[in-house]
Amino acid sequence: DGGITQSPKYLFRKEGQNVTLSCEQNLNHDAMYWYRQDPGQGLRLIYYSQIVNDFQKGDIAEGYSVSREKKESFPLTVTSAQKNPTAFYLCASTWDRGNTEAFFGQGTRLTVV
Amino acid sequence: GESVGLHLPTLSVQEGDNSIINCAYSNSASDYFIWYKQESGKGPQFIIDIRSNMDKRQGQRVTVLLNKTVKHLSLQIAATQPGDSAVYFCAENRNQAGTALIFGKGTTLSVSS
């Protein structure tokens, strides 16, 4: 079945550590996105990539980094520079530049302990 | 700044009633809009979309209305069921190179039996 997979579902991190969240899709989508969701809030865009080896910052990119070495994969690294990293992270993909439906993964809940 | 917003953070209805969830957007250049449903701890699921060359689009039990004059979007759910209880988000795409879907804050729909 085609879809978008995020792993792990739950992740705990100690303060000062970097952590990488995985996002893989087998939909052959060109564009991939990372969003952050805080309790009771909407989705805020962190980074997005419309083609392999290219990505752009979203509204809240500080403290995060990404790579897009393969079309299928768009990992997100939460660095120690992110001051409040505890949140629900969602990865999505679309056929092209976002002018079509975005398919979402099931999310990764990151908790800093 | 430009944003997608919803009028009410919560909406409570009785089972069988019709629900209307509203959304206001500010960017007149946006030409594609989507409604998503998000259940607790899960990724958003696509409900229905509409392009700016349309005023209305219907799906199964759902209708989306677009009023470009006042930049208003609404989602109507007919015969609301307990399974419809979730957070509903509207999202817009601004049809510009290098953009992504922008989400509103969401409306929590509670359906009581």
PDB file of N, CA, C and O in Angstrom, chain A residues 4-11 21-23 34-37 43 87-92 103-110, chain B residues 38-44:
ATOM      1  N   ILE A   4       2.732   7.268   3.591  1.00  0.00           N
ATOM      2  CA  ILE A   4       3.826   8.039   4.165  1.00  0.00           C
ATOM      3  C   ILE A   4       4.008   7.562   5.608  1.00  0.00           C
ATOM      4  O   ILE A   4       3.035   7.460   6.358  1.00  0.00           O
ATOM      5  N   THR A   5       5.226   7.237   5.955  1.00  0.00           N
ATOM      6  CA  THR A   5       5.510   6.592   7.237  1.00  0.00           C
ATOM      7  C   THR A   5       6.471   7.442   8.057  1.00  0.00           C
ATOM      8  O   THR A   5       7.542   7.821   7.569  1.00  0.00           O
ATOM      9  N   GLN A   6       6.068   7.700   9.273  1.00  0.00           N
ATOM     10  CA  GLN A   6       6.937   8.405  10.208  1.00  0.00           C
ATOM     11  C   GLN A   6       7.358   7.453  11.314  1.00  0.00           C
ATOM     12  O   GLN A   6       6.556   6.643  11.785  1.00  0.00           O
ATOM     13  N   SER A   7       8.603   7.600  11.719  1.00  0.00           N
ATOM     14  CA  SER A   7       9.061   6.798  12.845  1.00  0.00           C
ATOM     15  C   SER A   7      10.106   7.575  13.633  1.00  0.00           C
ATOM     16  O   SER A   7      10.823   8.408  13.076  1.00  0.00           O
ATOM     17  N   PRO A   8      10.188   7.311  14.954  1.00  0.00           N
ATOM     18  CA  PRO A   8       9.253   6.494  15.724  1.00  0.00           C
ATOM     19  C   PRO A   8       7.964   7.250  16.030  1.00  0.00           C
ATOM     20  O   PRO A   8       7.870   8.441  15.739  1.00  0.00           O
ATOM     21  N   LYS A   9       7.020   6.589  16.638  1.00  0.00           N
ATOM     22  CA  LYS A   9       5.772   7.251  17.009  1.00  0.00           C
ATOM     23  C   LYS A   9       5.976   8.131  18.238  1.00  0.00           C
ATOM     24  O   LYS A   9       5.392   9.208  18.348  1.00  0.00           O
ATOM     25  N   TYR A  10       6.777   7.619  19.172  1.00  0.00           N
ATOM     26  CA  TYR A  10       7.106   8.384  20.371  1.00  0.00           C
ATOM     27  C   TYR A  10       8.623   8.448  20.499  1.00  0.00           C
ATOM     28  O   TYR A  10       9.316   7.465  20.236  1.00  0.00           O
ATOM     29  N   LEU A  11       9.120   9.596  20.935  1.00  0.00           N
ATOM     30  CA  LEU A  11      10.559   9.789  21.042  1.00  0.00           C
ATOM     31  C   LEU A  11      10.840  10.665  22.243  1.00  0.00           C
ATOM     32  O   LEU A  11      10.195  11.706  22.431  1.00  0.00           O
ATOM     33  N   LEU A  21      14.101  12.634  13.224  1.00  0.00           N
ATOM     34  CA  LEU A  21      12.809  12.022  12.979  1.00  0.00           C
ATOM     35  C   LEU A  21      12.772  11.560  11.518  1.00  0.00           C
ATOM     36  O   LEU A  21      13.146  12.309  10.609  1.00  0.00           O
ATOM     37  N   SER A  22      12.270  10.360  11.338  1.00  0.00           N
ATOM     38  CA  SER A  22      12.266   9.778  10.002  1.00  0.00           C
ATOM     39  C   SER A  22      10.933  10.006   9.304  1.00  0.00           C
ATOM     40  O   SER A  22       9.868   9.972   9.932  1.00  0.00           O
ATOM     41  N   CYS A  23      10.987  10.241   7.989  1.00  0.00           N
ATOM     42  CA  CYS A  23       9.799  10.336   7.162  1.00  0.00           C
ATOM     43  C   CYS A  23      10.100   9.708   5.813  1.00  0.00           C
ATOM     44  O   CYS A  23      11.032  10.138   5.116  1.00  0.00           O
ATOM     45  N   TRP A  34       7.570  19.262   6.569  1.00  0.00           N
ATOM     46  CA  TRP A  34       7.523  19.008   8.006  1.00  0.00           C
ATOM     47  C   TRP A  34       6.749  20.127   8.677  1.00  0.00           C
ATOM     48  O   TRP A  34       7.012  21.317   8.441  1.00  0.00           O
ATOM     49  N   TYR A  35       5.802  19.692   9.532  1.00  0.00           N
ATOM     50  CA  TYR A  35       5.017  20.625  10.328  1.00  0.00           C
ATOM     51  C   TYR A  35       5.196  20.295  11.805  1.00  0.00           C
ATOM     52  O   TYR A  35       5.391  19.142  12.179  1.00  0.00           O
ATOM     53  N   ARG A  36       5.042  21.315  12.608  1.00  0.00           N
ATOM     54  CA  ARG A  36       5.032  21.141  14.058  1.00  0.00           C
ATOM     55  C   ARG A  36       3.645  21.508  14.573  1.00  0.00           C
ATOM     56  O   ARG A  36       3.049  22.494  14.119  1.00  0.00           O
ATOM     57  N   GLN A  37       3.159  20.717  15.523  1.00  0.00           N
ATOM     58  CA  GLN A  37       1.855  20.992  16.120  1.00  0.00           C
ATOM     59  C   GLN A  37       1.980  20.990  17.630  1.00  0.00           C
ATOM     60  O   GLN A  37       2.424  20.007  18.221  1.00  0.00           O
ATOM     61  N   LEU A  43      -1.092  23.661  12.527  1.00  0.00           N
ATOM     62  CA  LEU A  43       0.177  23.144  12.036  1.00  0.00           C
ATOM     63  C   LEU A  43       1.046  24.309  11.553  1.00  0.00           C
ATOM     64  O   LEU A  43       0.595  25.135  10.757  1.00  0.00           O
ATOM     65  N   ALA A  87       6.848  18.553  21.143  1.00  0.00           N
ATOM     66  CA  ALA A  87       5.720  18.835  20.253  1.00  0.00           C
ATOM     67  C   ALA A  87       5.386  17.574  19.469  1.00  0.00           C
ATOM     68  O   ALA A  87       6.060  16.555  19.566  1.00  0.00           O
ATOM     69  N   PHE A  88       4.330  17.682  18.676  1.00  0.00           N
ATOM     70  CA  PHE A  88       3.912  16.630  17.756  1.00  0.00           C
ATOM     71  C   PHE A  88       4.375  17.045  16.362  1.00  0.00           C
ATOM     72  O   PHE A  88       4.058  18.137  15.914  1.00  0.00           O
ATOM     73  N   TYR A  89       5.162  16.173  15.717  1.00  0.00           N
ATOM     74  CA  TYR A  89       5.732  16.522  14.422  1.00  0.00           C
ATOM     75  C   TYR A  89       5.051  15.702  13.325  1.00  0.00           C
ATOM     76  O   TYR A  89       4.943  14.476  13.418  1.00  0.00           O
ATOM     77  N   LEU A  90       4.650  16.402  12.287  1.00  0.00           N
ATOM     78  CA  LEU A  90       3.939  15.768  11.180  1.00  0.00           C
ATOM     79  C   LEU A  90       4.684  15.975   9.873  1.00  0.00           C
ATOM     80  O   LEU A  90       5.109  17.082   9.556  1.00  0.00           O
ATOM     81  N   CYS A  91       4.804  14.900   9.127  1.00  0.00           N
ATOM     82  CA  CYS A  91       5.422  14.938   7.816  1.00  0.00           C
ATOM     83  C   CYS A  91       4.323  14.751   6.771  1.00  0.00           C
ATOM     84  O   CYS A  91       3.351  14.024   7.004  1.00  0.00           O
ATOM     85  N   ALA A  92       4.457  15.422   5.646  1.00  0.00           N
ATOM     86  CA  ALA A  92       3.455  15.320   4.592  1.00  0.00           C
ATOM     87  C   ALA A  92       4.143  15.314   3.234  1.00  0.00           C
ATOM     88  O   ALA A  92       5.311  15.715   3.107  1.00  0.00           O
ATOM     89  N   PHE A 103      -0.732  14.383   1.741  1.00  0.00           N
ATOM     90  CA  PHE A 103      -0.903  13.150   2.513  1.00  0.00           C
ATOM     91  C   PHE A 103       0.006  13.243   3.735  1.00  0.00           C
ATOM     92  O   PHE A 103       1.180  13.587   3.611  1.00  0.00           O
ATOM     93  N   PHE A 104      -0.545  12.911   4.881  1.00  0.00           N
ATOM     94  CA  PHE A 104       0.193  13.028   6.128  1.00  0.00           C
ATOM     95  C   PHE A 104       0.577  11.668   6.695  1.00  0.00           C
ATOM     96  O   PHE A 104      -0.145  10.680   6.546  1.00  0.00           O
ATOM     97  N   GLY A 105       1.703  11.669   7.399  1.00  0.00           N
ATOM     98  CA  GLY A 105       2.047  10.528   8.221  1.00  0.00           C
ATOM     99  C   GLY A 105       1.279  10.587   9.531  1.00  0.00           C
ATOM    100  O   GLY A 105       0.494  11.511   9.769  1.00  0.00           O
ATOM    101  N   GLN A 106       1.513   9.611  10.391  1.00  0.00           N
ATOM    102  CA  GLN A 106       0.781   9.541  11.647  1.00  0.00           C
ATOM    103  C   GLN A 106       1.440  10.325  12.779  1.00  0.00           C
ATOM    104  O   GLN A 106       0.944  10.356  13.887  1.00  0.00           O
ATOM    105  N   GLY A 107       2.575  10.930  12.473  1.00  0.00           N
ATOM    106  CA  GLY A 107       3.171  11.841  13.447  1.00  0.00           C
ATOM    107  C   GLY A 107       4.170  11.184  14.386  1.00  0.00           C
ATOM    108  O   GLY A 107       4.135   9.971  14.627  1.00  0.00           O
ATOM    109  N   THR A 108       5.065  12.005  14.897  1.00  0.00           N
ATOM    110  CA  THR A 108       6.004  11.602  15.943  1.00  0.00           C
ATOM    111  C   THR A 108       5.853  12.575  17.099  1.00  0.00           C
ATOM    112  O   THR A 108       5.928  13.795  16.900  1.00  0.00           O
ATOM    113  N   ARG A 109       5.608  12.019  18.276  1.00  0.00           N
ATOM    114  CA  ARG A 109       5.506  12.876  19.469  1.00  0.00           C
ATOM    115  C   ARG A 109       6.860  12.899  20.157  1.00  0.00           C
ATOM    116  O   ARG A 109       7.320  11.883  20.656  1.00  0.00           O
ATOM    117  N   LEU A 110       7.483  14.049  20.152  1.00  0.00           N
ATOM    118  CA  LEU A 110       8.807  14.221  20.759  1.00  0.00           C
ATOM    119  C   LEU A 110       8.649  14.877  22.122  1.00  0.00           C
ATOM    120  O   LEU A 110       7.972  15.909  22.255  1.00  0.00           O
TER     121      LEU A 110
ATOM    122  N   GLN B  38      -8.622  15.845  11.918  1.00  0.00           N
ATOM    123  CA  GLN B  38      -7.559  15.224  12.708  1.00  0.00           C
ATOM    124  C   GLN B  38      -8.126  14.650  13.994  1.00  0.00           C
ATOM    125  O   GLN B  38      -8.686  15.392  14.819  1.00  0.00           O
ATOM    126  N   GLU B  39      -7.955  13.364  14.160  1.00  0.00           N
ATOM    127  CA  GLU B  39      -8.327  12.700  15.406  1.00  0.00           C
ATOM    128  C   GLU B  39      -7.124  12.704  16.336  1.00  0.00           C
ATOM    129  O   GLU B  39      -5.972  12.813  15.900  1.00  0.00           O
ATOM    130  N   SER B  40      -7.406  12.568  17.595  1.00  0.00           N
ATOM    131  CA  SER B  40      -6.371  12.716  18.616  1.00  0.00           C
ATOM    132  C   SER B  40      -5.196  11.768  18.375  1.00  0.00           C
ATOM    133  O   SER B  40      -5.387  10.567  18.196  1.00  0.00           O
ATOM    134  N   GLY B  41      -3.987  12.331  18.350  1.00  0.00           N
ATOM    135  CA  GLY B  41      -2.786  11.521  18.209  1.00  0.00           C
ATOM    136  C   GLY B  41      -2.511  10.995  16.820  1.00  0.00           C
ATOM    137  O   GLY B  41      -1.617  10.182  16.635  1.00  0.00           O
ATOM    138  N   LYS B  42      -3.275  11.479  15.845  1.00  0.00           N
ATOM    139  CA  LYS B  42      -3.098  10.989  14.475  1.00  0.00           C
ATOM    140  C   LYS B  42      -2.773  12.136  13.524  1.00  0.00           C
ATOM    141  O   LYS B  42      -2.934  13.310  13.865  1.00  0.00           O
ATOM    142  N   GLY B  43      -2.356  11.783  12.328  1.00  0.00           N
ATOM    143  CA  GLY B  43      -2.126  12.792  11.314  1.00  0.00           C
ATOM    144  C   GLY B  43      -3.436  13.247  10.699  1.00  0.00           C
ATOM    145  O   GLY B  43      -4.438  12.545  10.744  1.00  0.00           O
ATOM    146  N   PRO B  44      -3.465  14.447  10.117  1.00  0.00           N
ATOM    147  CA  PRO B  44      -4.679  14.942   9.461  1.00  0.00           C
ATOM    148  C   PRO B  44      -5.074  14.065   8.271  1.00  0.00           C
ATOM    149  O   PRO B  44      -4.223  13.568   7.549  1.00  0.00           O
TER     150      PRO B  44
END
